[in-house]
Tab-separated table of C-alpha atoms in Angstrom:
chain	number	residue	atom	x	y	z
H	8	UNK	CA	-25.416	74.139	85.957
H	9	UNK	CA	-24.586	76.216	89.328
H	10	UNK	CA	-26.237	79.650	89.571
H	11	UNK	CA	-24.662	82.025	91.823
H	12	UNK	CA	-24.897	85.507	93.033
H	13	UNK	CA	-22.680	88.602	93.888
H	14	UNK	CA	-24.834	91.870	95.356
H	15	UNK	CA	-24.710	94.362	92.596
H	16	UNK	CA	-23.474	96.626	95.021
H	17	UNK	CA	-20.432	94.633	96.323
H	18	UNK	CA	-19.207	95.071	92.434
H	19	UNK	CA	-16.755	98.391	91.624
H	20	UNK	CA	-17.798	100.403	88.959
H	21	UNK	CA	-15.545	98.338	86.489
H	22	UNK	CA	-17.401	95.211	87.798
H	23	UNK	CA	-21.073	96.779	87.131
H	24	UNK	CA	-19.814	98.391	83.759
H	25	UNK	CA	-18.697	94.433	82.864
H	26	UNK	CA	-22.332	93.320	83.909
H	27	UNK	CA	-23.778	95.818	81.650
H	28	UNK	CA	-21.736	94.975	78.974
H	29	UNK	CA	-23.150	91.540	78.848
H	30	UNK	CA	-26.326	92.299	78.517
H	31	UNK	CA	-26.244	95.528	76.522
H	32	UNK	CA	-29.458	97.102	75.464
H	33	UNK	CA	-32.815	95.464	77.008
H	34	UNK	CA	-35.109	93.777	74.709
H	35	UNK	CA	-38.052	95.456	76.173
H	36	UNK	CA	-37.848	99.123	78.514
H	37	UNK	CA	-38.293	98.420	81.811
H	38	UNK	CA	-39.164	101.632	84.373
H	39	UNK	CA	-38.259	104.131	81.294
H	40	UNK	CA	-34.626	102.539	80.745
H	41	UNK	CA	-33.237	101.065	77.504
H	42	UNK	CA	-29.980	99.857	78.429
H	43	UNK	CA	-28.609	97.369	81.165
H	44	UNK	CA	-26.111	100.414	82.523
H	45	UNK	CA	-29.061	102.426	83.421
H	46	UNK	CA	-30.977	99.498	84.447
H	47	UNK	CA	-27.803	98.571	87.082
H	48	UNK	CA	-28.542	102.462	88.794
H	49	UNK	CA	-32.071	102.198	88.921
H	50	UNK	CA	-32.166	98.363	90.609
H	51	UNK	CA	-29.022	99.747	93.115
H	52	UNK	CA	-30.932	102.998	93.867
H	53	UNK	CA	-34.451	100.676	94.617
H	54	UNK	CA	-33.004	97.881	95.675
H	55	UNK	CA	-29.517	97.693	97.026
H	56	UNK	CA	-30.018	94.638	99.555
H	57	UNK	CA	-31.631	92.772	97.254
H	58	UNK	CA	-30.300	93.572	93.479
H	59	UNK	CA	-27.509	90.684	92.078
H	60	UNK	CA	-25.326	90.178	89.309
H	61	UNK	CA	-26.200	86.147	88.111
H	62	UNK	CA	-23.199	83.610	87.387
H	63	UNK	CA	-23.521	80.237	86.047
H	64	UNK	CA	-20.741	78.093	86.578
H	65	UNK	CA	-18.773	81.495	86.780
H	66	UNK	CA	-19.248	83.156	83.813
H	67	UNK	CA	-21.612	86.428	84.185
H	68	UNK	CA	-25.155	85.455	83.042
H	69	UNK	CA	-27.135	88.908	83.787
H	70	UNK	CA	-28.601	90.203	86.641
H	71	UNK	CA	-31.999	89.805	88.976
H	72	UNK	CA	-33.314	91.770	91.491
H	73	UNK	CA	-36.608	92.102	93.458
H	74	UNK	CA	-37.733	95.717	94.631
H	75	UNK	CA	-40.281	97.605	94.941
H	76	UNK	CA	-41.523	99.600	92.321
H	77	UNK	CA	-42.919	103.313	91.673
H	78	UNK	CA	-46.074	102.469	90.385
H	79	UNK	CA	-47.548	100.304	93.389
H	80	UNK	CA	-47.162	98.814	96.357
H	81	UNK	CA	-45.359	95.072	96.307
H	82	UNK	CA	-42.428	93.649	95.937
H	83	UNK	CA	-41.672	92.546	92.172
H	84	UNK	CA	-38.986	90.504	90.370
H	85	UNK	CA	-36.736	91.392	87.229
H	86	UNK	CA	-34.522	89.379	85.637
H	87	UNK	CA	-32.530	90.310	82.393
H	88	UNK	CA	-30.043	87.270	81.030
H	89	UNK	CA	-27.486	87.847	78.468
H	90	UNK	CA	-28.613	86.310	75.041
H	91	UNK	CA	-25.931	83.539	74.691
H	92	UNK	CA	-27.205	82.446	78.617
H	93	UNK	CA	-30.555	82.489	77.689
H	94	UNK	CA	-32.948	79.311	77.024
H	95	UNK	CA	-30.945	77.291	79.024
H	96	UNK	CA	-33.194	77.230	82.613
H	97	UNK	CA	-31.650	80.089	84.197
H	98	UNK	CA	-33.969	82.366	85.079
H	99	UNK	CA	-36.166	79.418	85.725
H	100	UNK	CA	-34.004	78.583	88.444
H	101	UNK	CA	-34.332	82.269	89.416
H	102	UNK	CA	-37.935	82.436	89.488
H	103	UNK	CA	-38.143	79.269	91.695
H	104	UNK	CA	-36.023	80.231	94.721
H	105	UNK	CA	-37.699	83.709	94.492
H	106	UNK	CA	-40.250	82.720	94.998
H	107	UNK	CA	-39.632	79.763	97.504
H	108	UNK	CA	-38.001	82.099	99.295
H	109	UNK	CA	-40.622	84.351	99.418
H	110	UNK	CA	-43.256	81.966	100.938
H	111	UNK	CA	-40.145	81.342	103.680
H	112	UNK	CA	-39.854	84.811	104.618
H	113	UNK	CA	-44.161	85.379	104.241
H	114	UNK	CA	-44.081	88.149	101.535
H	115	UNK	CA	-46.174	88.491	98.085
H	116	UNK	CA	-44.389	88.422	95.129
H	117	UNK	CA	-45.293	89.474	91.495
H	118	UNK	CA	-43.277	89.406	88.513
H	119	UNK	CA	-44.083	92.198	85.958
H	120	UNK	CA	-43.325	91.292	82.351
H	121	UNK	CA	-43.588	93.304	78.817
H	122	UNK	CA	-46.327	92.411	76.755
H	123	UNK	CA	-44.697	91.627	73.657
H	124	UNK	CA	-42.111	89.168	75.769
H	125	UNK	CA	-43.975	85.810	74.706
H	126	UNK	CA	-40.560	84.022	75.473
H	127	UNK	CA	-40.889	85.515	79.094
H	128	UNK	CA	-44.107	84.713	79.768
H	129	UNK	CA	-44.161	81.417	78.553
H	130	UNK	CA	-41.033	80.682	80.779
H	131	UNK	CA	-43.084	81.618	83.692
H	132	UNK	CA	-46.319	79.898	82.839
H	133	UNK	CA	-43.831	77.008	82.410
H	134	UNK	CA	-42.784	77.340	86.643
H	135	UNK	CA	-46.768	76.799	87.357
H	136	UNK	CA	-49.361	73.395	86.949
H	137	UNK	CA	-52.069	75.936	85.763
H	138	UNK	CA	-51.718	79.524	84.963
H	139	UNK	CA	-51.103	82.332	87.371
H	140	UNK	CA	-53.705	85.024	87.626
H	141	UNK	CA	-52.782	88.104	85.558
H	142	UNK	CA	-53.358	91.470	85.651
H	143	UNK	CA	-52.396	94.426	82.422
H	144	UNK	CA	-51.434	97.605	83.847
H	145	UNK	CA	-53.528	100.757	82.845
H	146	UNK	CA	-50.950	101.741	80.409
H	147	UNK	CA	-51.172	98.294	78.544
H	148	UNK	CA	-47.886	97.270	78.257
H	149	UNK	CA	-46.856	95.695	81.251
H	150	UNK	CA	-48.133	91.929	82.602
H	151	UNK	CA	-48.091	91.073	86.544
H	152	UNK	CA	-48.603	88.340	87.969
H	153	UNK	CA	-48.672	87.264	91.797
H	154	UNK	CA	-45.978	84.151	91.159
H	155	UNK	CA	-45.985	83.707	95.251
H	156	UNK	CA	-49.199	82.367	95.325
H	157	UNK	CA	-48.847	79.522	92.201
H	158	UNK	CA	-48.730	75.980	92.459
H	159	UNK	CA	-45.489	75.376	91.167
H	160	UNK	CA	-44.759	72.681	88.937
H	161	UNK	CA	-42.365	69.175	89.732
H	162	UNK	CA	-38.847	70.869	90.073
H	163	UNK	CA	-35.699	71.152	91.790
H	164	UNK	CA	-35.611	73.959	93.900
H	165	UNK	CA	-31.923	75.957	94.376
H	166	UNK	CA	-32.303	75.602	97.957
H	167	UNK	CA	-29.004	77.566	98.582
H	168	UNK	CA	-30.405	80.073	96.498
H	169	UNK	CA	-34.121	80.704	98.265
H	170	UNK	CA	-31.439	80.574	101.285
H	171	UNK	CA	-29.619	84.180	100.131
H	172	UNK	CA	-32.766	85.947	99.013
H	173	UNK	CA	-34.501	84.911	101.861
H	174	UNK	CA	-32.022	86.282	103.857
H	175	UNK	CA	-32.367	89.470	102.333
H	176	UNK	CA	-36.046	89.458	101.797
H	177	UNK	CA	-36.085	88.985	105.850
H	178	UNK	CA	-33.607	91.911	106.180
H	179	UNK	CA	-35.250	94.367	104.394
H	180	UNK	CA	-39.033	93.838	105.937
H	181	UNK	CA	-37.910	94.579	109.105
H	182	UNK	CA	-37.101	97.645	108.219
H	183	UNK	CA	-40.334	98.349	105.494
H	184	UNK	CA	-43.724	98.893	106.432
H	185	UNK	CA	-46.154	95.763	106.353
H	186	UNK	CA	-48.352	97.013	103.405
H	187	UNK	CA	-45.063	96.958	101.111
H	188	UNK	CA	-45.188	93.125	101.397
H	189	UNK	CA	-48.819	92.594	100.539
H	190	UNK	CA	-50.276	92.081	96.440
H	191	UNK	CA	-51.904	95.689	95.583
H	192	UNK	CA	-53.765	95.438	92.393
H	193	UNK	CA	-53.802	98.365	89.642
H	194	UNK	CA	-56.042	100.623	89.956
């Protein structure tokens, strides 16, 4: 299986329109968003260097970004694959250049994930040989955990894909301030 990316904002409307058609509505609201569509604006307004539409061996899979968010400080990873891609290893393959490429560039990374996503969760406890420390937010519907520090698990890593977000994580914090980069815990 190859995993590729195109920048969500390299794509025309009719090519982010496609992407949200894949993936429809989200399983779980993410930033007060229902649908992929409005999820597509909100990643592109956050995150334009660093928010991609996924392929796997061509065919649209869904769509990852890492940004930061409105609620805290830190840089966090979402990832939303369209059901008939899912439970194949994709967004494991994801997760594991993110956050290789992470330690390359020397920036913390969390992933936040709905309560009620069990299959989520368990895909990322899956990328780590014991669990990564978690955190609920004070609302109590969001999990976060800091998946730059874990000791990943035997694995292939997409080195060609740490490559491209690393190149973009680099990009963007030379132009951020420090603290933006650095695990902030809910207060």
């Amino acid at each position: 299986m190859r995993v590729t990316f195109d920048l969500l904002t390299s794509l025309s409307n009719d090519g982010r329109r496609v992407v949200a058609d894949a993936i429809g509505d989200l399983d779980y609201p993410v930033g007060g968003v229902r649908t992929a569509a409005e999820l597509i604006d909100v990643y592109t307004g956050r995150a334009p260097a660093t928010s991609w539409s996924v392929l796997v061996d061509h065919a649209l899979a869904g769509m990852f970004s890492i940004g930061q968010t409105d609620q805290y400080l830190g840089l966090q990873t979402s990832i939303f694959i369209a059901p008939r891609h899912r439970h194949r290893g994709v967004s494991h393959i994801i997760n594991r250049a993110a956050i290789t490429a992470a330690r390359d560039v020397g920036v913390d990374l969390m992933a936040g994930v709905h309560v009620d996503n069990q299959a989520s969760l368990g895909a990322h406890d899956s990328l780590f040989v014991s669990d990564c420390p978690r955190t609920i937010s004070p609302s109590g519907k969001y999990v976060r955990m800091r998946i730059s520090d874990g000791q990943l698990a035997d694995g292939e890593t997409d080195r060609r894909l740490a490559e491209t977000i690393a190149t973009q994580l680099a990009e963007i914090k030379s132009t951020w301030p420090e603290e933006v980069f650095r695990f902030h815990a809910w207060e």
